[in-house]
Short mmCIF file of C-alpha atoms in Angstrom, two decimals:
data_model
loop_
_atom_site.label_atom_id
_atom_site.label_comp_id
_atom_site.label_asym_id
_atom_site.label_seq_id
_atom_site.Cartn_x
_atom_site.Cartn_y
_atom_site.Cartn_z
CA VAL A 126 -29.26 124.46 87.29
CA SER A 127 -29.18 121.90 90.23
CA TRP A 128 -28.78 118.17 89.67
CA ALA A 129 -28.98 115.59 91.84
CA ALA A 130 -29.99 117.79 94.62
CA HIS A 131 -33.52 117.53 92.61
CA GLN A 132 -33.67 114.18 93.23
CA PHE A 133 -32.92 113.92 97.02
CA GLU A 134 -35.19 116.70 97.77
CA VAL A 135 -38.26 114.49 96.78
CA TYR A 136 -37.43 112.35 99.69
CA ALA A 137 -36.55 115.31 101.94
CA VAL A 138 -39.80 116.86 101.40
CA GLN A 139 -41.36 113.51 101.89
CA ALA A 140 -39.59 112.76 105.32
CA HIS A 141 -40.01 116.15 106.61
CA LEU A 142 -44.09 116.85 105.92
CA PRO A 143 -46.03 118.26 108.79
CA LYS A 144 -47.22 115.42 110.81
CA LYS A 145 -50.75 115.17 109.66
CA MET A 146 -49.62 114.85 105.98
CA ARG A 147 -47.46 111.82 107.21
CA GLY A 148 -48.74 108.61 105.38
CA ARG A 149 -51.27 110.84 103.31
CA VAL A 150 -49.64 113.08 100.74
CA SER A 151 -48.43 110.96 97.80
CA TRP A 152 -45.13 110.35 97.16
CA PHE A 153 -45.42 110.60 93.30
CA ALA A 154 -47.11 113.96 93.16
CA ILE A 155 -44.09 115.13 95.16
CA PHE A 156 -41.79 113.13 92.35
CA PHE A 157 -43.86 115.19 89.43
CA GLY A 158 -44.01 118.17 91.12
CA ASP A 159 -40.25 118.31 91.59
CA PHE A 160 -39.71 116.88 88.22
CA THR A 161 -41.84 118.89 86.21
CA PRO A 162 -40.31 122.44 85.48
CA ASP A 163 -37.21 120.67 83.90
CA PHE A 164 -39.34 118.23 82.26
CA LEU A 165 -40.88 121.20 80.31
CA ALA A 166 -37.93 123.66 80.22
CA LYS A 167 -35.05 121.65 79.90
CA PHE A 168 -34.83 119.40 76.61
CA TRP A 169 -34.49 122.39 74.59
CA VAL A 170 -31.44 123.99 77.05
CA TYR A 171 -29.07 121.28 75.59
CA GLY A 172 -31.31 120.66 72.29
CA PHE A 173 -29.61 118.03 70.11
CA THR A 174 -27.51 117.90 66.91
CA ILE A 175 -28.40 115.95 63.81
CA ASN A 176 -25.99 116.24 60.42
CA GLY A 177 -23.55 119.14 62.07
CA HIS A 178 -26.81 121.32 62.61
CA HIS A 179 -27.64 121.96 66.24
CA TYR A 180 -31.28 122.21 67.01
CA GLY A 181 -31.91 124.04 70.52
CA ALA A 182 -31.85 127.37 72.29
CA SER A 183 -29.58 130.14 71.08
CA LYS A 184 -29.85 131.35 74.56
CA PRO A 185 -30.46 128.05 76.81
CA TYR A 186 -30.25 130.38 80.50
CA GLU A 187 -33.00 132.63 78.72
CA TRP A 188 -34.93 129.93 77.45
CA HIS A 189 -34.52 127.68 80.61
CA ARG A 190 -35.33 130.54 83.41
CA GLY A 191 -36.33 133.73 81.30
CA TRP A 192 -39.26 136.08 80.01
CA PRO A 193 -40.01 135.41 77.24
CA GLY A 194 -39.22 131.44 77.11
CA MET A 195 -39.62 128.62 79.47
CA GLY A 196 -38.82 130.23 82.60
CA VAL A 197 -42.11 130.51 83.83
CA THR A 198 -42.64 126.75 84.39
CA HIS A 199 -40.27 127.26 87.10
CA THR A 200 -42.33 129.79 89.08
CA LEU A 201 -44.45 129.16 92.00
CA PHE A 202 -47.44 130.69 89.66
CA PHE A 203 -46.69 128.05 87.46
CA GLY A 204 -47.07 125.28 90.22
CA ALA A 205 -50.04 127.03 91.89
CA LEU A 206 -51.65 126.90 88.01
CA VAL A 207 -51.28 123.33 87.82
CA CYS A 208 -51.90 122.05 91.66
CA ALA A 209 -55.35 124.29 91.02
CA GLY A 210 -55.82 121.91 87.49
CA ILE A 211 -54.92 118.74 89.52
CA TRP A 212 -57.68 119.70 92.42
CA ALA A 213 -60.24 120.84 89.77
CA TRP A 214 -60.02 117.48 87.98
CA LYS A 215 -59.62 114.90 90.85
CA ARG A 216 -60.54 116.70 94.00
CA ASN A 217 -57.37 114.52 95.53
CA ARG A 218 -55.62 116.59 98.29
CA ALA A 219 -52.86 113.72 98.23
CA TRP A 220 -51.86 114.94 95.26
CA THR A 221 -52.32 118.77 94.94
CA ILE A 222 -50.34 119.16 98.06
CA GLY A 223 -47.85 116.53 97.29
CA TYR A 224 -47.35 118.37 93.87
CA LEU A 225 -47.25 121.82 95.31
CA LEU A 226 -44.43 120.71 97.79
CA GLY A 227 -42.32 119.11 95.49
CA PHE A 228 -42.94 121.86 92.70
CA ALA A 229 -41.80 124.60 95.06
CA ALA A 230 -38.44 122.79 96.56
CA HIS A 231 -37.56 122.57 92.81
CA VAL A 232 -38.36 126.43 92.18
CA LEU A 233 -36.92 127.46 95.16
CA THR A 234 -33.56 125.89 95.22
CA ASP A 235 -33.36 127.06 91.70
CA VAL A 236 -32.70 130.28 92.93
CA ASN A 237 -28.92 129.32 93.92
CA ASP A 238 -27.27 129.39 90.34
CA SER A 239 -26.54 132.83 88.58
CA ILE A 240 -29.55 132.81 86.60
CA GLY A 241 -32.01 131.83 89.37
CA THR A 242 -35.85 132.27 89.07
CA MET A 243 -38.61 134.53 88.68
CA LEU A 244 -39.87 134.00 92.17
CA LEU A 245 -42.48 136.88 91.91
CA PHE A 246 -44.04 135.99 88.13
CA PRO A 247 -46.35 137.68 86.81
CA PHE A 248 -45.87 140.41 88.82
CA SER A 249 -42.24 140.88 87.94
CA THR A 250 -39.92 139.09 85.27
CA LEU A 251 -36.97 140.01 87.55
CA ASN A 252 -34.96 136.87 88.33
CA TRP A 253 -33.62 135.98 91.87
CA SER A 254 -30.53 134.73 92.67
CA VAL A 255 -28.22 134.13 95.39
CA HIS A 256 -25.22 133.66 92.95
CA THR A 257 -23.84 130.68 94.75
CA TRP A 258 -22.68 128.84 91.28
CA ALA A 259 -22.57 129.91 87.57
CA TYR A 260 -25.27 128.72 85.31
CA ALA A 261 -23.09 126.83 82.63
CA ALA A 262 -25.66 125.60 80.30
CA THR A 263 -24.27 127.08 77.13
CA VAL A 264 -24.89 125.55 73.25
CA GLU A 265 -20.73 125.15 72.91
CA GLY A 266 -20.48 123.50 76.06
CA GLY A 267 -23.81 121.77 76.03
CA LYS A 268 -24.27 119.15 79.22
CA TYR A 269 -21.00 118.23 79.69
CA LEU A 270 -19.48 121.55 80.32
CA ASP A 271 -22.53 122.09 82.64
CA ALA A 272 -22.05 119.35 84.56
CA ALA A 273 -18.45 119.61 85.01
CA ALA A 274 -18.91 123.31 86.03
CA TYR A 275 -21.63 122.41 88.33
CA TYR A 276 -19.84 119.61 89.94
CA SER A 277 -16.54 121.93 90.17
CA SER A 278 -18.34 124.65 91.91
CA LEU A 279 -20.36 125.27 95.12
CA GLY A 280 -23.41 123.06 93.44
CA PHE A 281 -21.75 119.74 94.36
CA VAL A 282 -21.74 121.16 97.75
CA MET A 283 -25.47 121.82 97.31
CA ASP A 284 -26.01 118.05 96.27
CA ALA A 285 -23.81 116.87 99.16
CA PHE A 286 -26.15 119.08 101.21
CA TRP A 287 -29.34 117.70 100.29
CA LEU A 288 -27.50 114.25 100.46
CA VAL A 289 -26.67 114.44 103.97
CA VAL A 290 -30.51 115.44 104.67
CA VAL A 291 -32.03 112.24 103.16
CA LEU A 292 -29.28 110.08 105.23
CA LEU A 293 -30.04 111.98 108.31
CA SER A 294 -33.53 110.68 107.52
CA TRP A 295 -32.44 107.49 106.30
CA ARG A 296 -35.60 105.86 107.39
CA VAL A 297 -37.41 107.51 104.80
CA LEU A 298 -35.60 104.80 102.61
CA THR A 299 -36.41 101.53 104.40
CA ARG A 300 -39.09 99.09 103.66
CA GLU A 301 -40.66 99.95 106.85
CA TYR A 302 -41.09 103.47 106.00
CA TRP A 303 -42.50 102.89 102.27
CA ARG A 304 -45.03 100.20 103.32
CA THR A 305 -46.42 102.17 106.61
CA GLN A 306 -46.03 106.02 104.97
CA VAL A 307 -45.82 105.74 101.11
CA VAL A 308 -48.10 102.93 99.88
CA PRO A 309 -51.23 104.22 102.22
CA ALA A 310 -50.58 107.61 100.39
CA ASP A 311 -51.40 106.21 97.00
CA PRO A 312 -52.85 102.92 97.18
CA HIS A 313 -54.63 102.64 93.88
CA VAL A 314 -51.09 103.28 92.28
CA TRP A 315 -49.22 101.00 94.16
CA SER A 316 -51.52 98.54 93.72
CA TRP A 317 -51.80 98.51 89.93
CA LEU A 318 -47.77 98.51 90.21
CA GLY A 319 -47.98 95.34 92.28
CA ARG A 320 -49.77 93.55 89.39
CA PHE A 321 -46.41 93.43 87.66
CA PHE A 322 -43.85 93.69 90.37
CA ASP A 323 -42.96 92.13 93.57
CA GLU A 324 -42.08 93.92 96.70
CA ARG A 325 -38.45 94.03 95.54
CA GLY A 326 -39.65 95.88 92.45
CA LEU A 327 -42.08 98.14 94.12
CA LEU A 328 -38.79 99.43 96.56
CA ALA A 329 -36.80 99.72 93.38
CA ILE A 330 -39.26 101.88 92.02
CA TYR A 331 -39.49 103.80 95.09
CA ARG A 332 -35.87 104.14 96.09
CA GLY A 333 -34.82 104.43 92.07
CA THR A 334 -34.80 108.21 92.29
CA PHE A 335 -32.65 108.29 95.10
CA PHE A 336 -30.50 105.75 93.54
CA TYR A 337 -30.00 108.01 90.20
CA GLY A 338 -29.29 110.99 92.48
CA VAL A 339 -26.36 109.03 94.12
CA THR A 340 -24.72 107.11 91.22
CA ARG A 341 -24.83 110.69 88.78
CA LEU A 342 -23.50 112.70 91.41
CA VAL A 343 -20.76 110.46 91.70
CA SER A 344 -20.14 109.46 87.74
CA TRP A 345 -20.33 112.88 86.83
CA THR A 346 -17.79 114.00 89.75
CA THR A 347 -15.65 111.35 88.89
CA TRP A 348 -15.59 112.16 84.71
CA ALA A 349 -15.13 115.71 85.70
CA HIS A 350 -11.98 115.71 88.01
CA TYR A 351 -10.55 112.13 86.84
CA VAL A 352 -11.33 110.96 83.90
CA HIS A 353 -11.78 114.19 81.24
CA ASP A 354 -8.85 116.42 80.65
CA PRO A 355 -9.95 119.42 79.33
CA VAL A 356 -8.34 122.73 77.80
CA ILE A 357 -9.05 125.70 79.51
CA ASN A 358 -7.68 129.01 77.85
CA GLY A 359 -5.59 126.88 75.94
CA VAL A 360 -4.33 124.92 78.65
CA ARG A 361 -4.63 121.44 78.71
CA ARG A 362 -5.74 120.08 82.56
CA ASP A 363 -5.90 116.74 84.15
CA GLY A 364 -9.52 117.14 85.05
CA TYR A 365 -11.71 120.38 85.41
CA PRO A 366 -10.09 122.59 88.17
CA TRP A 367 -11.95 122.76 91.34
CA ASP A 368 -13.47 126.07 92.31
CA LEU A 369 -15.63 126.32 95.59
CA SER A 370 -15.97 129.90 95.78
CA TRP A 371 -19.23 131.96 95.43
CA THR A 372 -20.29 132.22 91.39
CA GLY A 373 -17.44 129.92 90.91
CA PRO A 374 -16.42 128.13 88.90
CA TRP A 375 -13.90 130.68 87.31
CA TRP A 376 -13.42 129.00 84.05
CA VAL A 377 -16.95 129.54 83.14
CA ASP A 378 -18.51 132.86 81.54
CA ASP A 379 -21.11 134.15 84.02
CA VAL A 380 -24.52 134.83 82.48
CA THR A 381 -27.06 136.79 84.04
CA LEU A 382 -30.69 137.96 83.18
CA PRO A 383 -32.21 141.24 84.79
CA GLN A 384 -31.99 140.39 88.59
CA VAL A 385 -33.01 141.76 92.21
CA SER A 386 -30.15 142.56 94.39
CA PRO A 387 -28.87 139.24 95.96
CA TRP A 388 -29.14 140.55 99.64
CA VAL A 389 -32.69 140.44 99.54
CA VAL A 390 -32.96 136.93 97.96
CA LEU A 391 -32.00 134.37 100.67
CA PRO A 392 -34.54 136.11 103.12
CA VAL A 393 -37.19 136.22 100.41
CA THR A 394 -36.71 132.62 99.47
CA LEU A 395 -36.82 131.36 103.02
CA ALA A 396 -40.29 133.54 103.48
CA LEU A 397 -41.70 131.98 100.32
CA LEU A 398 -40.62 128.56 101.50
CA ALA A 399 -42.47 128.92 104.97
CA LEU A 400 -45.39 130.66 102.93
CA VAL A 401 -45.76 127.19 100.77
CA TYR A 402 -46.10 125.28 104.04
CA ARG A 403 -48.22 127.30 105.32
CA VAL A 404 -50.37 127.14 102.59
CA ALA A 405 -50.13 123.27 102.14
CA SER A 406 -51.14 123.36 105.95
CA VAL A 407 -54.20 125.62 105.16
CA LEU A 408 -55.44 123.99 101.91
CA TRP A 409 -54.54 120.45 103.78
CA GLU A 410 -57.09 121.29 106.13
CA ARG A 411 -59.73 123.01 103.84
CA MET A 412 -59.37 120.12 101.48
CA GLU A 413 -60.74 117.39 103.74
CA ARG A 414 -64.08 116.19 102.78
CA PRO A 415 -66.89 115.77 105.24
CA ALA A 416 -67.06 112.49 106.87
CA SER A 417 -70.62 111.81 105.97
CA SER A 418 -69.66 112.80 101.94
CA ALA A 419 -66.64 110.91 102.24
CA MET A 420 -68.84 107.76 103.04
CA ALA A 421 -71.31 108.25 100.49
CA SER A 422 -68.49 108.29 97.86
CA PRO A 423 -66.47 104.78 97.01
CA ASN A 424 -63.83 107.69 95.78
CA VAL A 425 -62.05 108.68 98.68
CA ARG A 426 -60.29 111.89 98.62
CA ARG A 427 -57.09 111.92 100.05
CA VAL B 277 -55.72 107.25 110.89
CA LEU B 278 -55.58 106.16 107.65
CA PRO B 279 -58.98 105.85 105.56
CA ARG B 280 -60.57 103.20 106.01
CA HIS B 281 -61.30 102.59 102.29
CA ALA B 282 -57.74 103.17 101.22
CA VAL B 283 -56.55 100.81 103.70
CA SER B 284 -59.02 97.81 102.56
CA VAL B 285 -57.95 98.57 98.94
CA PHE B 286 -54.62 98.28 99.82
CA ALA B 287 -55.20 94.84 101.60
CA GLU B 288 -57.61 93.27 98.73
CA ARG B 289 -55.33 94.45 95.74
CA TYR B 290 -51.72 94.59 97.34
CA PRO B 291 -50.19 91.65 96.45
CA THR B 292 -47.27 91.60 98.69
CA ALA B 293 -48.87 91.36 101.95
CA ALA B 294 -47.27 88.81 104.16
CA GLY B 295 -47.51 85.36 103.44
CA ARG B 296 -50.08 84.75 106.30
CA GLU B 297 -52.12 86.99 105.31
CA ARG B 298 -52.23 85.73 101.81
CA LEU B 299 -52.53 82.26 102.79
CA GLU B 300 -55.30 82.60 104.94
CA GLY B 301 -57.31 84.59 101.99
CA GLY B 302 -61.33 85.18 102.30
CA SER B 303 -62.65 87.72 104.32
CA ALA B 304 -61.03 86.05 107.61
CA GLY B 305 -57.56 87.36 105.52
CA ARG B 306 -58.77 90.75 104.80
CA ARG B 307 -59.69 91.23 108.50
CA ASN B 308 -56.20 90.33 109.24
CA ALA B 309 -54.70 92.34 106.71
CA LEU B 310 -56.59 95.80 107.77
CA SER B 311 -55.92 95.06 111.62
CA SER B 312 -52.26 94.12 111.15
CA PHE B 313 -51.68 97.04 108.29
CA GLY B 314 -48.67 98.64 109.20
CA ALA B 315 -46.99 95.73 110.89
CA VAL B 316 -44.39 94.64 108.39
CA ALA B 317 -43.52 91.25 107.51
CA PRO B 318 -40.05 90.12 108.60
CA GLN B 319 -37.33 89.94 106.28
CA HIS B 320 -35.23 86.91 105.92
CA ASP B 321 -31.02 87.64 106.60
CA ARG B 322 -30.56 86.13 103.40
CA ALA B 323 -33.12 87.94 101.37
CA LYS B 324 -31.49 91.42 103.35
CA TYR B 325 -28.04 90.24 101.94
CA VAL B 326 -29.39 89.11 98.42
CA ASP B 327 -30.98 92.97 98.33
CA VAL B 328 -27.88 94.64 99.69
CA SER B 329 -26.09 93.03 97.06
CA LEU B 330 -28.26 93.85 94.22
CA TYR B 331 -28.50 97.44 95.12
CA ALA B 332 -24.49 97.59 95.83
CA SER B 333 -23.63 95.83 92.41
CA ALA B 334 -26.46 97.81 90.82
CA ALA B 335 -24.68 101.26 91.89
CA VAL B 336 -20.99 100.03 91.07
CA SER B 337 -21.99 98.85 87.55
CA TYR B 338 -24.06 102.09 86.78
CA VAL B 339 -21.28 104.62 88.00
CA VAL B 340 -18.74 102.49 86.30
CA LEU B 341 -20.19 102.52 82.78
CA SER B 342 -21.76 105.70 82.74
CA ILE B 343 -18.42 107.37 83.39
CA TYR B 344 -17.78 106.49 80.05
CA PHE B 345 -21.23 106.25 78.18
CA LYS B 346 -22.95 109.14 79.41
CA TRP B 347 -26.33 108.36 77.73
CA LEU B 348 -26.88 105.95 80.51
CA LEU B 349 -26.97 109.28 82.86
CA ALA B 350 -30.36 110.41 81.62
CA TRP B 351 -32.88 110.78 83.91
CA ILE B 352 -35.17 107.87 82.77
CA VAL B 353 -32.26 105.10 82.43
CA GLY B 354 -30.94 105.48 86.20
CA PRO B 355 -34.30 104.24 87.98
CA LEU B 356 -34.88 101.75 85.04
CA TRP B 357 -31.26 100.63 85.89
CA LEU B 358 -31.85 100.03 89.44
CA LEU B 359 -35.41 98.22 88.64
CA GLY B 360 -33.77 96.33 85.82
CA TRP B 361 -31.17 95.15 88.02
CA VAL B 362 -32.98 94.89 91.52
CA TRP B 363 -35.89 93.17 90.34
CA GLY B 364 -35.04 92.34 86.54
CA LEU B 365 -32.50 89.73 87.35
CA PRO B 366 -33.70 87.99 90.21
CA ALA B 367 -36.86 87.54 88.17
CA LEU B 368 -34.78 86.08 85.25
CA TRP B 369 -33.47 83.89 87.45
CA ARG B 370 -36.82 82.63 88.66
CA LEU B 371 -37.87 82.14 85.02
CA ALA B 372 -34.96 80.10 84.25
CA ARG B 373 -35.86 77.85 87.37
CA GLY B 374 -39.64 77.62 85.73
CA ARG B 375 -41.38 79.61 88.41
CA PRO B 376 -43.70 82.93 87.81
CA VAL B 377 -42.30 86.18 87.61
CA ARG B 378 -45.15 88.02 88.17
CA PRO B 379 -46.57 88.34 91.99
CA PRO B 380 -50.03 85.61 92.33
CA ARG B 381 -53.35 87.78 92.11
CA GLU B 382 -55.45 87.89 94.97
CA HIS B 383 -59.06 87.57 94.86
CA PRO B 384 -61.03 87.90 98.10
#
């Protein structure tokens, strides 16, 4: 589970698009691509309780990332299927490629927790994980324990890392960047929104995900370490203890699924990241419609 | 190079183009909007100050409240909080002063 990292990734991907895609890839597509895996899988991970009865997954980690379960939503294969569907439906490369990049960012960063993702699904149902921090979504602990564990471990460092990546590309958050790089890639969507909101409102929509990432990072960290006093192993503590060691924190059970060796995960993940960018680059060229047919149709393929 | 059609869609339908472009209107206005696309209208110092204040106060209020009311940390609430604070509060202020809230529609 990555938390604010998934919000920051959207802007990091947007800021580091290949040169030929700048101002042409849909920011909304990157957003939906990055959020789709958890949109589909996360609601049942924590579940909900009504009249004392808990409705949700009995093994959250298996439901979230495993097979059988919704782990398929965290695979590059699933992302490729959705991208094929978007292309078949809309013939819109701005959305197809944007979705692919956002989705891949989510799937590849989720290899960091102790459960990881099924990177080579459907060829293999083994999970790929580097065990940077412990996956802590449990039936008993729910969202609160998950958040506390994440923001007490190297997960916090992960969020901070992605925040720094975005801050180093701070122009991606400016009004100028939005008008010159983001709006032209999605003129219809922004035009439609512009019927209801002025520019200040449109910018707030664009920056909203970054705002959410920063504030939830601060809020959960503050709550976990300065507000809540948990009982761990029968001892009441002033805040959850920090543990920035590998596969921390020590005070949650480390759950796993059948996995490949962690030593091959990082190089393979980086290779897949490079492959995704290569595929996106090649597809971008091939999806470009000839100028003659583009002039004949009012629907521009972006 | 931006696709011509996409830019024209933006120039004709996007209601927050620079004031001069809007005032000129008609085909001349569209030509100006097309030719100057990418040139961002300058933002006045006071507007910048108001924006910074709105974003900062949105962040502080959201963090303080969400520490104690966890439901505020839902993924849909955070972005809506920013939108409500940064756009909604000034819109309410304009409404209270009898000014229109929605952007003016452009008809080339």
